[in-house]
Amino acid sequence: MAPVQGSYDYDLIVIGGGSAGLACAKEAVLNGARVACLDYVKPTPTLGTKWGVGGTCVNVGCIPKKLMHQASLLGEAVHEAAAYGWNVNEKIKPDWNKLVQSVQNHIKSVNWVTRVDLRDKKVEYINGLGSFVDSHTLLAKLKSGERTITAQTFVIAVGGRPRYPDIPGAVEYGITSDDLFSLDREPGKTLVVGAGYIGLECAGFLKGLGYEPTVMVRSIVLRGFDQQMAELVAASMEERGIPFLRKSVPLSVQKQDDGKLLVKYKNVETDEEAEDVFDTVLWAIGRKGLVDDLNLPNAGVTVQKDKIPVDSQEATNVANIYAVGDIIYGKPELTPVAVLAGRLLARRLYGGATQRMDYNDVATTVFTPLEYACVGLSEEEAVKQYGADEIEVFHGYYKPTEFFIPQKSVRYCYLKAVAERHGDQRVYGLHYIGPVAGEVIQGFAAALKSGLTINTLINTVGIHPTTAEEFTRLAITKRSGLDPTPASCCS
Protein backbone atom coordinates (compact mmCIF):
# COMPACT_ATOMS: atom_id res chain seq x y z
CA MET A 1 0.00 0.00 0.00
CA ALA A 2 1.80 3.14 -1.15
CA PRO A 3 1.46 6.23 1.05
CA VAL A 4 -0.44 9.24 -0.25
CA GLN A 5 1.96 12.05 0.57
CA GLY A 6 0.34 15.12 2.11
CA SER A 7 -3.18 13.70 2.49
CA TYR A 8 -2.67 12.96 6.19
CA ASP A 9 -0.37 14.10 8.99
CA TYR A 10 1.43 10.72 8.79
CA ASP A 11 1.57 7.75 6.51
CA LEU A 12 1.49 5.49 9.55
CA ILE A 13 0.53 5.92 13.19
CA VAL A 14 1.50 3.04 15.48
CA ILE A 15 -0.49 2.92 18.72
CA GLY A 16 1.70 1.27 21.33
CA GLY A 17 5.38 1.59 22.19
CA GLY A 18 6.13 -2.02 23.01
CA SER A 19 8.01 -4.69 21.08
CA ALA A 20 5.54 -4.98 18.19
CA GLY A 21 4.86 -1.27 17.80
CA LEU A 22 8.48 -0.15 17.96
CA ALA A 23 9.63 -2.81 15.50
CA CYS A 24 6.88 -1.86 13.06
CA ALA A 25 7.44 1.90 13.39
CA LYS A 26 11.22 1.73 12.89
CA GLU A 27 10.96 -0.65 9.94
CA ALA A 28 8.33 1.56 8.28
CA VAL A 29 10.61 4.61 8.53
CA LEU A 30 13.46 2.63 6.98
CA ASN A 31 11.15 2.00 4.04
CA GLY A 32 10.30 5.68 3.56
CA ALA A 33 7.13 6.19 5.59
CA ARG A 34 6.33 9.19 7.79
CA VAL A 35 5.63 7.59 11.17
CA ALA A 36 4.41 8.54 14.64
CA CYS A 37 4.34 6.16 17.60
CA LEU A 38 2.00 6.75 20.54
CA ASP A 39 2.72 5.21 23.90
CA TYR A 40 1.07 5.68 27.27
CA VAL A 41 1.20 3.61 30.47
CA LYS A 42 -1.68 3.84 32.93
CA PRO A 43 -0.46 3.51 36.54
CA THR A 44 -1.33 0.24 38.28
CA PRO A 45 -4.43 0.50 40.50
CA THR A 46 -2.83 -0.69 43.74
CA LEU A 47 0.62 0.93 43.87
CA GLY A 48 0.47 3.39 40.96
CA THR A 49 3.44 1.76 39.22
CA LYS A 50 4.26 3.11 35.76
CA TRP A 51 7.24 2.98 33.40
CA GLY A 52 8.90 4.33 30.29
CA VAL A 53 8.75 3.44 26.61
CA GLY A 54 9.49 -0.14 25.59
CA GLY A 55 6.36 -2.05 26.56
CA THR A 56 5.81 -5.01 28.85
CA CYS A 57 8.89 -7.03 27.90
CA VAL A 58 11.46 -4.38 28.74
CA ASN A 59 9.75 -2.88 31.77
CA VAL A 60 7.68 -5.50 33.59
CA GLY A 61 8.10 -8.71 31.62
CA CYS A 62 10.84 -10.80 30.05
CA ILE A 63 13.82 -8.64 30.98
CA PRO A 64 13.25 -8.02 34.72
CA LYS A 65 11.89 -11.56 35.05
CA LYS A 66 15.05 -13.08 33.57
CA LEU A 67 17.25 -10.86 35.74
CA MET A 68 15.46 -11.94 38.93
CA HIS A 69 15.52 -15.55 37.79
CA GLN A 70 19.27 -15.18 37.31
CA ALA A 71 19.61 -13.68 40.78
CA SER A 72 17.80 -16.71 42.13
CA LEU A 73 20.04 -19.13 40.22
CA LEU A 74 23.14 -17.31 41.48
CA GLY A 75 21.98 -17.77 45.06
CA GLU A 76 21.55 -21.48 44.41
CA ALA A 77 24.95 -21.63 42.74
CA VAL A 78 26.65 -20.03 45.75
CA HIS A 79 25.48 -22.89 47.94
CA GLU A 80 26.41 -25.48 45.33
CA ALA A 81 29.88 -23.97 45.19
CA ALA A 82 30.65 -25.32 48.66
CA ALA A 83 30.39 -28.87 47.32
CA TYR A 84 32.91 -27.93 44.63
CA GLY A 85 35.41 -26.77 47.21
CA TRP A 86 34.69 -23.06 47.52
CA ASN A 87 34.69 -21.53 50.98
CA VAL A 88 31.19 -20.07 51.21
CA ASN A 89 29.67 -18.06 54.02
CA GLU A 90 26.44 -19.83 54.94
CA LYS A 91 24.86 -16.50 56.00
CA ILE A 92 24.76 -15.22 52.40
CA LYS A 93 21.36 -13.80 51.55
CA PRO A 94 20.01 -11.38 48.95
CA ASP A 95 19.32 -7.67 49.43
CA TRP A 96 15.90 -7.17 47.85
CA ASN A 97 16.15 -3.40 47.58
CA LYS A 98 19.59 -3.56 45.95
CA LEU A 99 18.34 -6.19 43.50
CA VAL A 100 15.31 -4.08 42.58
CA GLN A 101 17.49 -1.00 42.12
CA SER A 102 19.89 -2.88 39.88
CA VAL A 103 17.04 -4.23 37.77
CA GLN A 104 15.39 -0.81 37.52
CA ASN A 105 18.66 0.87 36.56
CA HIS A 106 19.00 -1.52 33.65
CA ILE A 107 15.40 -0.95 32.57
CA LYS A 108 15.82 2.83 32.64
CA SER A 109 18.93 2.53 30.50
CA VAL A 110 16.93 0.55 27.94
CA ASN A 111 14.15 3.17 28.06
CA TRP A 112 16.71 5.86 27.28
CA VAL A 113 18.33 3.93 24.44
CA THR A 114 14.88 3.28 22.98
CA ARG A 115 13.98 6.98 22.99
CA VAL A 116 17.30 7.89 21.37
CA ASP A 117 16.82 5.17 18.74
CA LEU A 118 13.35 6.51 17.84
CA ARG A 119 14.76 10.02 17.51
CA ASP A 120 17.67 8.87 15.36
CA LYS A 121 15.38 6.89 13.08
CA LYS A 122 13.02 9.89 12.73
CA VAL A 123 10.02 8.21 14.38
CA GLU A 124 7.95 10.88 16.17
CA TYR A 125 7.33 9.64 19.69
CA ILE A 126 4.11 10.88 21.29
CA ASN A 127 3.59 10.17 24.99
CA GLY A 128 -0.18 10.12 24.85
CA LEU A 129 -3.26 7.92 25.10
CA GLY A 130 -4.82 7.47 21.67
CA SER A 131 -8.50 6.91 20.82
CA PHE A 132 -10.14 6.76 17.41
CA VAL A 133 -12.37 9.55 16.11
CA ASP A 134 -12.82 7.71 12.82
CA SER A 135 -10.80 5.24 10.75
CA HIS A 136 -8.23 7.89 9.75
CA THR A 137 -8.30 10.19 12.79
CA LEU A 138 -6.93 9.76 16.28
CA LEU A 139 -7.38 11.87 19.40
CA ALA A 140 -4.23 11.83 21.52
CA LYS A 141 -4.61 12.77 25.19
CA LEU A 142 -1.36 14.34 26.35
CA LYS A 143 -0.18 15.83 29.63
CA SER A 144 -0.47 19.25 28.02
CA GLY A 145 -3.94 18.70 26.55
CA GLU A 146 -5.38 17.00 23.50
CA ARG A 147 -4.14 16.69 19.93
CA THR A 148 -5.95 15.41 16.86
CA ILE A 149 -3.78 13.61 14.31
CA THR A 150 -4.52 11.75 11.08
CA ALA A 151 -2.91 8.93 9.16
CA GLN A 152 -3.53 6.88 6.10
CA THR A 153 -2.71 3.66 8.00
CA PHE A 154 -2.86 2.61 11.65
CA VAL A 155 -1.21 -0.29 13.42
CA ILE A 156 -2.66 -1.17 16.81
CA ALA A 157 0.01 -2.66 19.08
CA VAL A 158 -1.21 -1.80 22.58
CA GLY A 159 -0.65 -5.23 24.13
CA GLY A 160 -2.26 -6.13 27.43
CA ARG A 161 -2.14 -5.76 31.20
CA PRO A 162 -2.70 -8.26 34.04
CA ARG A 163 -6.23 -9.10 35.13
CA TYR A 164 -7.56 -8.74 38.67
CA PRO A 165 -10.16 -11.12 40.09
CA ASP A 166 -13.59 -9.73 40.91
CA ILE A 167 -13.42 -10.31 44.66
CA PRO A 168 -13.31 -7.95 47.66
CA GLY A 169 -9.84 -6.49 48.29
CA ALA A 170 -8.26 -7.70 45.06
CA VAL A 171 -7.46 -4.29 43.59
CA GLU A 172 -6.94 -2.54 46.92
CA TYR A 173 -4.40 -4.97 48.35
CA GLY A 174 -3.12 -7.30 45.63
CA ILE A 175 -0.32 -6.61 43.17
CA THR A 176 0.64 -8.07 39.77
CA SER A 177 3.84 -8.59 37.84
CA ASP A 178 3.45 -4.92 36.83
CA ASP A 179 4.36 -4.03 40.43
CA LEU A 180 6.64 -6.84 41.57
CA PHE A 181 9.86 -5.85 39.80
CA SER A 182 9.90 -2.39 41.37
CA LEU A 183 8.38 -3.33 44.74
CA ASP A 184 9.94 -1.11 47.42
CA ARG A 185 9.80 -3.74 50.16
CA GLU A 186 10.61 -7.41 50.54
CA PRO A 187 7.70 -9.54 49.29
CA GLY A 188 7.93 -11.91 52.24
CA LYS A 189 5.39 -14.71 52.42
CA THR A 190 3.64 -14.44 49.06
CA LEU A 191 0.49 -16.00 47.66
CA VAL A 192 0.82 -16.33 43.88
CA VAL A 193 -2.64 -16.79 42.41
CA GLY A 194 -2.40 -18.44 39.01
CA ALA A 195 -0.30 -21.26 37.59
CA GLY A 196 0.48 -19.99 34.10
CA TYR A 197 4.08 -19.31 33.19
CA ILE A 198 4.09 -15.85 34.82
CA GLY A 199 2.83 -17.21 38.13
CA LEU A 200 5.25 -20.14 38.20
CA GLU A 201 8.22 -18.00 37.20
CA CYS A 202 7.52 -15.43 39.91
CA ALA A 203 6.98 -18.13 42.55
CA GLY A 204 10.22 -19.79 41.44
CA PHE A 205 12.52 -16.82 41.76
CA LEU A 206 10.86 -15.67 44.99
CA LYS A 207 11.63 -19.07 46.50
CA GLY A 208 15.19 -18.92 45.21
CA LEU A 209 15.63 -15.50 46.79
CA GLY A 210 14.59 -16.87 50.17
CA TYR A 211 10.95 -15.86 50.39
CA GLU A 212 7.94 -18.11 50.94
CA PRO A 213 5.71 -18.36 47.88
CA THR A 214 2.56 -20.48 47.67
CA VAL A 215 0.92 -21.13 44.30
CA MET A 216 -2.88 -21.24 44.06
CA VAL A 217 -4.11 -23.28 41.09
CA ARG A 218 -7.74 -23.07 39.93
CA SER A 219 -7.61 -25.84 37.34
CA ILE A 220 -4.43 -26.94 35.54
CA VAL A 221 -0.79 -25.89 35.56
CA LEU A 222 0.68 -24.17 32.48
CA ARG A 223 -2.49 -24.19 30.39
CA GLY A 224 -1.62 -24.43 26.70
CA PHE A 225 1.61 -26.35 27.31
CA ASP A 226 2.25 -30.10 27.18
CA GLN A 227 0.58 -31.33 30.34
CA GLN A 228 3.03 -34.11 31.17
CA MET A 229 5.82 -31.53 31.10
CA ALA A 230 3.70 -29.03 33.02
CA GLU A 231 3.10 -31.47 35.86
CA LEU A 232 6.79 -32.33 35.99
CA VAL A 233 7.59 -28.61 36.33
CA ALA A 234 5.07 -28.29 39.17
CA ALA A 235 6.44 -31.39 40.89
CA SER A 236 9.99 -30.04 40.66
CA MET A 237 8.82 -26.82 42.30
CA GLU A 238 7.02 -28.71 45.07
CA GLU A 239 10.20 -30.71 45.67
CA ARG A 240 11.97 -27.39 46.23
CA GLY A 241 9.46 -26.46 48.93
CA ILE A 242 6.85 -24.41 47.06
CA PRO A 243 3.35 -25.47 48.18
CA PHE A 244 0.57 -25.72 45.57
CA LEU A 245 -3.04 -25.13 46.62
CA ARG A 246 -4.82 -27.22 43.99
CA LYS A 247 -8.38 -26.66 42.71
CA SER A 248 -8.61 -23.47 44.76
CA VAL A 249 -9.85 -19.93 44.13
CA PRO A 250 -9.58 -16.81 46.32
CA LEU A 251 -12.73 -15.36 47.89
CA SER A 252 -11.45 -12.16 49.49
CA VAL A 253 -8.39 -10.26 50.67
CA GLN A 254 -8.52 -8.28 53.90
CA LYS A 255 -5.80 -6.07 55.34
CA GLN A 256 -5.21 -6.73 59.02
CA ASP A 257 -4.14 -4.21 61.66
CA ASP A 258 -0.53 -5.44 61.42
CA GLY A 259 -0.51 -4.78 57.66
CA LYS A 260 -0.57 -8.44 56.67
CA LEU A 261 -3.18 -9.77 54.25
CA LEU A 262 -5.80 -12.32 55.27
CA VAL A 263 -6.83 -14.36 52.23
CA LYS A 264 -9.97 -16.48 52.29
CA TYR A 265 -10.26 -19.13 49.61
CA LYS A 266 -12.15 -22.28 48.74
CA ASN A 267 -11.65 -25.62 47.03
CA VAL A 268 -13.80 -25.60 43.88
CA GLU A 269 -14.37 -29.36 44.03
CA THR A 270 -15.29 -29.76 47.70
CA ASP A 271 -16.50 -26.17 48.41
CA GLU A 272 -14.41 -26.37 51.59
CA GLU A 273 -13.24 -22.90 52.68
CA ALA A 274 -9.95 -21.98 54.32
CA GLU A 275 -7.81 -18.94 55.05
CA ASP A 276 -4.20 -17.93 55.54
CA VAL A 277 -2.16 -14.79 56.13
CA PHE A 278 0.40 -13.42 53.66
CA ASP A 279 2.68 -10.42 53.31
CA THR A 280 1.97 -10.12 49.56
CA VAL A 281 -0.74 -11.35 47.21
CA LEU A 282 0.31 -11.53 43.56
CA TRP A 283 -2.35 -11.93 40.86
CA ALA A 284 -1.16 -13.94 37.85
CA ILE A 285 -4.51 -15.02 36.42
CA GLY A 286 -4.04 -13.89 32.83
CA ARG A 287 -3.88 -10.70 30.80
CA LYS A 288 -6.49 -8.45 29.22
CA GLY A 289 -6.06 -6.75 25.86
CA LEU A 290 -6.04 -2.94 26.12
CA VAL A 291 -8.93 -2.25 23.74
CA ASP A 292 -11.18 -0.24 26.06
CA ASP A 293 -9.51 3.16 25.63
CA LEU A 294 -9.20 2.96 21.83
CA ASN A 295 -12.85 3.71 20.97
CA LEU A 296 -12.63 1.05 18.27
CA PRO A 297 -16.35 1.31 17.37
CA ASN A 298 -15.61 4.83 16.04
CA ALA A 299 -13.26 3.24 13.51
CA GLY A 300 -15.46 0.20 12.92
CA VAL A 301 -12.88 -2.30 14.16
CA THR A 302 -14.20 -5.66 15.39
CA VAL A 303 -13.19 -6.95 18.85
CA GLN A 304 -13.29 -10.53 20.12
CA LYS A 305 -12.86 -11.22 23.84
CA ASP A 306 -10.82 -8.02 24.46
CA LYS A 307 -8.53 -8.89 21.54
CA ILE A 308 -8.57 -7.89 17.86
CA PRO A 309 -9.05 -10.60 15.22
CA VAL A 310 -6.84 -10.23 12.14
CA ASP A 311 -6.26 -12.13 8.90
CA SER A 312 -2.99 -13.69 7.71
CA GLN A 313 -1.64 -10.20 6.90
CA GLU A 314 -2.47 -8.77 10.37
CA ALA A 315 -5.31 -6.75 8.79
CA THR A 316 -8.43 -6.02 10.83
CA ASN A 317 -11.89 -5.82 9.26
CA VAL A 318 -11.16 -2.15 8.44
CA ALA A 319 -9.00 -1.79 5.32
CA ASN A 320 -6.41 0.69 6.64
CA ILE A 321 -6.12 -0.60 10.22
CA TYR A 322 -3.83 -3.45 11.27
CA ALA A 323 -2.91 -5.04 14.59
CA VAL A 324 0.21 -6.87 15.79
CA GLY A 325 1.58 -8.28 19.02
CA ASP A 326 -0.27 -9.42 22.12
CA ILE A 327 -3.44 -7.51 21.19
CA ILE A 328 -4.33 -9.84 18.33
CA TYR A 329 -6.70 -12.73 18.94
CA GLY A 330 -5.49 -16.32 19.10
CA LYS A 331 -1.77 -15.89 18.52
CA PRO A 332 1.28 -16.51 20.77
CA GLU A 333 1.82 -13.64 23.21
CA LEU A 334 5.61 -13.56 22.99
CA THR A 335 8.04 -10.71 22.38
CA PRO A 336 10.00 -12.27 19.49
CA VAL A 337 6.69 -13.06 17.75
CA ALA A 338 5.60 -9.43 18.14
CA VAL A 339 8.91 -8.06 16.86
CA LEU A 340 9.04 -10.20 13.72
CA ALA A 341 5.34 -9.70 12.95
CA GLY A 342 5.76 -5.93 13.28
CA ARG A 343 8.77 -5.83 10.97
CA LEU A 344 7.18 -8.05 8.33
CA LEU A 345 4.00 -5.95 8.35
CA ALA A 346 5.97 -2.74 7.79
CA ARG A 347 7.94 -4.34 4.95
CA ARG A 348 4.70 -5.42 3.25
CA LEU A 349 3.10 -2.00 3.72
CA TYR A 350 6.03 0.14 2.59
CA GLY A 351 8.81 -2.06 1.22
CA GLY A 352 7.08 -4.10 -1.42
CA ALA A 353 7.63 -7.37 0.47
CA THR A 354 5.17 -10.27 0.55
CA GLN A 355 6.42 -12.45 3.43
CA ARG A 356 3.81 -13.13 6.10
CA MET A 357 4.32 -14.02 9.74
CA ASP A 358 4.42 -17.76 10.48
CA TYR A 359 2.90 -18.29 13.90
CA ASN A 360 3.52 -22.05 13.91
CA ASP A 361 6.33 -23.86 15.71
CA VAL A 362 7.33 -20.92 17.90
CA ALA A 363 9.83 -21.92 20.59
CA THR A 364 9.44 -20.64 24.12
CA THR A 365 10.83 -21.15 27.62
CA VAL A 366 9.29 -21.09 31.07
CA PHE A 367 11.94 -19.74 33.45
CA THR A 368 11.00 -21.79 36.48
CA PRO A 369 13.84 -22.90 38.83
CA LEU A 370 14.25 -26.00 36.65
CA GLU A 371 13.49 -24.48 33.26
CA TYR A 372 11.12 -25.87 30.63
CA ALA A 373 11.46 -25.14 26.92
CA CYS A 374 9.51 -26.43 23.95
CA VAL A 375 8.89 -25.98 20.26
CA GLY A 376 6.16 -27.41 18.06
CA LEU A 377 3.23 -29.55 19.14
CA SER A 378 2.51 -30.87 22.60
CA GLU A 379 1.84 -34.58 22.90
CA GLU A 380 -1.87 -33.85 23.37
CA GLU A 381 -2.03 -31.62 20.28
CA ALA A 382 -0.19 -34.17 18.14
CA VAL A 383 -2.58 -36.95 19.17
CA LYS A 384 -5.55 -34.68 18.49
CA GLN A 385 -4.28 -33.74 15.03
CA TYR A 386 -2.94 -37.09 13.83
CA GLY A 387 -4.39 -39.76 16.14
CA ALA A 388 -2.64 -41.78 18.86
CA ASP A 389 -1.77 -44.62 16.48
CA GLU A 390 0.16 -42.24 14.21
CA ILE A 391 2.29 -40.63 16.93
CA GLU A 392 5.54 -41.94 18.41
CA VAL A 393 6.96 -40.31 21.52
CA PHE A 394 10.69 -40.75 22.18
CA HIS A 395 11.61 -39.84 25.74
CA GLY A 396 14.24 -40.08 28.41
CA TYR A 397 15.39 -38.94 31.81
CA TYR A 398 18.98 -37.72 32.05
CA LYS A 399 21.55 -36.59 34.60
CA PRO A 400 23.28 -33.23 34.07
CA THR A 401 26.96 -33.62 34.87
CA GLU A 402 27.00 -30.42 36.90
CA PHE A 403 24.32 -31.86 39.23
CA PHE A 404 26.47 -34.76 40.46
CA ILE A 405 28.87 -33.14 42.94
CA PRO A 406 26.32 -30.92 44.75
CA GLN A 407 23.94 -33.92 44.60
CA LYS A 408 21.11 -31.92 43.08
CA SER A 409 17.92 -33.76 42.29
CA VAL A 410 17.78 -35.14 38.75
CA ARG A 411 14.31 -36.60 39.20
CA TYR A 412 12.66 -34.11 36.85
CA CYS A 413 15.38 -33.73 34.21
CA TYR A 414 13.42 -35.12 31.28
CA LEU A 415 12.94 -34.58 27.56
CA LYS A 416 10.86 -35.96 24.73
CA ALA A 417 10.39 -35.76 20.99
CA VAL A 418 6.86 -36.06 19.64
CA ALA A 419 7.11 -37.50 16.13
CA GLU A 420 5.39 -39.13 13.20
CA ARG A 421 5.15 -42.87 13.86
CA HIS A 422 5.68 -44.09 10.29
CA GLY A 423 7.50 -42.90 7.20
CA ASP A 424 10.29 -40.36 7.72
CA GLN A 425 9.26 -39.87 11.37
CA ARG A 426 9.18 -36.12 11.13
CA VAL A 427 9.46 -34.41 14.51
CA TYR A 428 6.31 -32.49 15.47
CA GLY A 429 7.44 -31.23 18.86
CA LEU A 430 10.44 -31.12 21.20
CA HIS A 431 10.17 -30.69 24.96
CA TYR A 432 12.94 -30.28 27.54
CA ILE A 433 13.09 -29.73 31.28
CA GLY A 434 16.49 -28.86 32.69
CA PRO A 435 19.29 -26.29 32.89
CA VAL A 436 19.44 -23.36 30.43
CA ALA A 437 16.39 -24.64 28.59
CA GLY A 438 16.05 -21.65 26.26
CA GLU A 439 19.64 -21.93 25.09
CA VAL A 440 19.14 -25.66 24.44
CA ILE A 441 15.90 -25.44 22.48
CA GLN A 442 16.69 -22.44 20.25
CA GLY A 443 18.88 -24.33 17.77
CA PHE A 444 16.54 -27.31 17.72
CA ALA A 445 13.72 -24.89 16.86
CA ALA A 446 15.45 -24.00 13.59
CA ALA A 447 15.95 -27.71 12.87
CA LEU A 448 12.29 -28.48 13.52
CA LYS A 449 11.12 -25.71 11.21
CA SER A 450 13.47 -27.14 8.57
CA GLY A 451 11.82 -30.57 8.65
CA LEU A 452 13.80 -32.39 11.34
CA THR A 453 13.31 -36.18 11.47
CA ILE A 454 14.07 -38.69 14.21
CA ASN A 455 16.68 -40.30 11.94
CA THR A 456 18.50 -36.97 11.55
CA LEU A 457 18.23 -36.25 15.26
CA ILE A 458 19.69 -39.53 16.49
CA ASN A 459 22.44 -39.49 13.87
CA THR A 460 23.59 -36.04 14.93
CA VAL A 461 26.74 -36.25 17.03
CA GLY A 462 26.16 -34.62 20.39
CA ILE A 463 28.47 -32.29 22.27
CA HIS A 464 29.60 -34.15 25.38
CA PRO A 465 28.98 -33.64 28.22
CA THR A 466 26.03 -31.31 27.68
CA THR A 467 22.36 -31.64 28.40
CA ALA A 468 21.45 -30.61 24.85
CA GLU A 469 23.10 -33.77 23.50
CA GLU A 470 20.40 -35.82 25.23
CA PHE A 471 18.12 -35.08 22.26
CA THR A 472 20.58 -37.01 20.07
CA ARG A 473 20.44 -39.98 22.46
CA LEU A 474 16.67 -40.47 22.39
CA ALA A 475 16.09 -44.15 21.60
CA ILE A 476 13.27 -45.33 23.88
CA THR A 477 9.62 -44.82 22.97
CA LYS A 478 6.69 -44.60 25.33
CA ARG A 479 4.98 -47.29 23.26
CA SER A 480 7.80 -49.76 24.03
CA GLY A 481 7.22 -49.57 27.77
CA LEU A 482 10.99 -49.70 28.38
CA ASP A 483 12.62 -47.77 31.22
CA PRO A 484 13.68 -44.30 29.94
CA THR A 485 16.25 -43.84 32.69
CA PRO A 486 19.85 -43.81 31.39
CA ALA A 487 22.32 -46.45 32.54
CA SER A 488 25.50 -44.60 31.60
CA CYS A 489 26.48 -41.14 30.48
CA CYS A 490 29.30 -42.11 28.12
CA SER A 491 28.14 -45.22 26.23
PDB file of C-alpha atoms in Angstrom, residues 2 5 39 50 116 150 158 178 180 183 217 234 247 250 285 306 335 343-344 367-368 384 405 435 439 462 482 491:
ATOM      1  CA  ALA A   2       1.801   3.137  -1.152  1.00  0.00           C
ATOM      2  CA  GLN A   5       1.958  12.050   0.572  1.00  0.00           C
ATOM      3  CA  ASP A  39       2.718   5.207  23.904  1.00  0.00           C
ATOM      4  CA  LYS A  50       4.262   3.110  35.759  1.00  0.00           C
ATOM      5  CA  VAL A 116      17.296   7.890  21.368  1.00  0.00           C
ATOM      6  CA  THR A 150      -4.517  11.754  11.082  1.00  0.00           C
ATOM      7  CA  VAL A 158      -1.215  -1.799  22.576  1.00  0.00           C
ATOM      8  CA  ASP A 178       3.454  -4.917  36.827  1.00  0.00           C
ATOM      9  CA  LEU A 180       6.643  -6.837  41.571  1.00  0.00           C
ATOM     10  CA  LEU A 183       8.376  -3.334  44.744  1.00  0.00           C
ATOM     11  CA  VAL A 217      -4.112 -23.281  41.091  1.00  0.00           C
ATOM     12  CA  ALA A 234       5.072 -28.292  39.165  1.00  0.00           C
ATOM     13  CA  LYS A 247      -8.380 -26.655  42.714  1.00  0.00           C
ATOM     14  CA  PRO A 250      -9.576 -16.809  46.318  1.00  0.00           C
ATOM     15  CA  ILE A 285      -4.514 -15.020  36.416  1.00  0.00           C
ATOM     16  CA  ASP A 306     -10.822  -8.022  24.461  1.00  0.00           C
ATOM     17  CA  THR A 335       8.041 -10.712  22.385  1.00  0.00           C
ATOM     18  CA  ARG A 343       8.767  -5.833  10.970  1.00  0.00           C
ATOM     19  CA  LEU A 344       7.185  -8.052   8.332  1.00  0.00           C
ATOM     20  CA  PHE A 367      11.943 -19.743  33.454  1.00  0.00           C
ATOM     21  CA  THR A 368      11.002 -21.789  36.483  1.00  0.00           C
ATOM     22  CA  LYS A 384      -5.548 -34.683  18.494  1.00  0.00           C
ATOM     23  CA  ILE A 405      28.874 -33.137  42.938  1.00  0.00           C
ATOM     24  CA  PRO A 435      19.288 -26.288  32.893  1.00  0.00           C
ATOM     25  CA  GLU A 439      19.642 -21.934  25.088  1.00  0.00           C
ATOM     26  CA  GLY A 462      26.160 -34.625  20.390  1.00  0.00           C
ATOM     27  CA  LEU A 482      10.991 -49.704  28.382  1.00  0.00           C
ATOM     28  CA  SER A 491      28.136 -45.215  26.234  1.00  0.00           C
TER      29      SER A 491
END
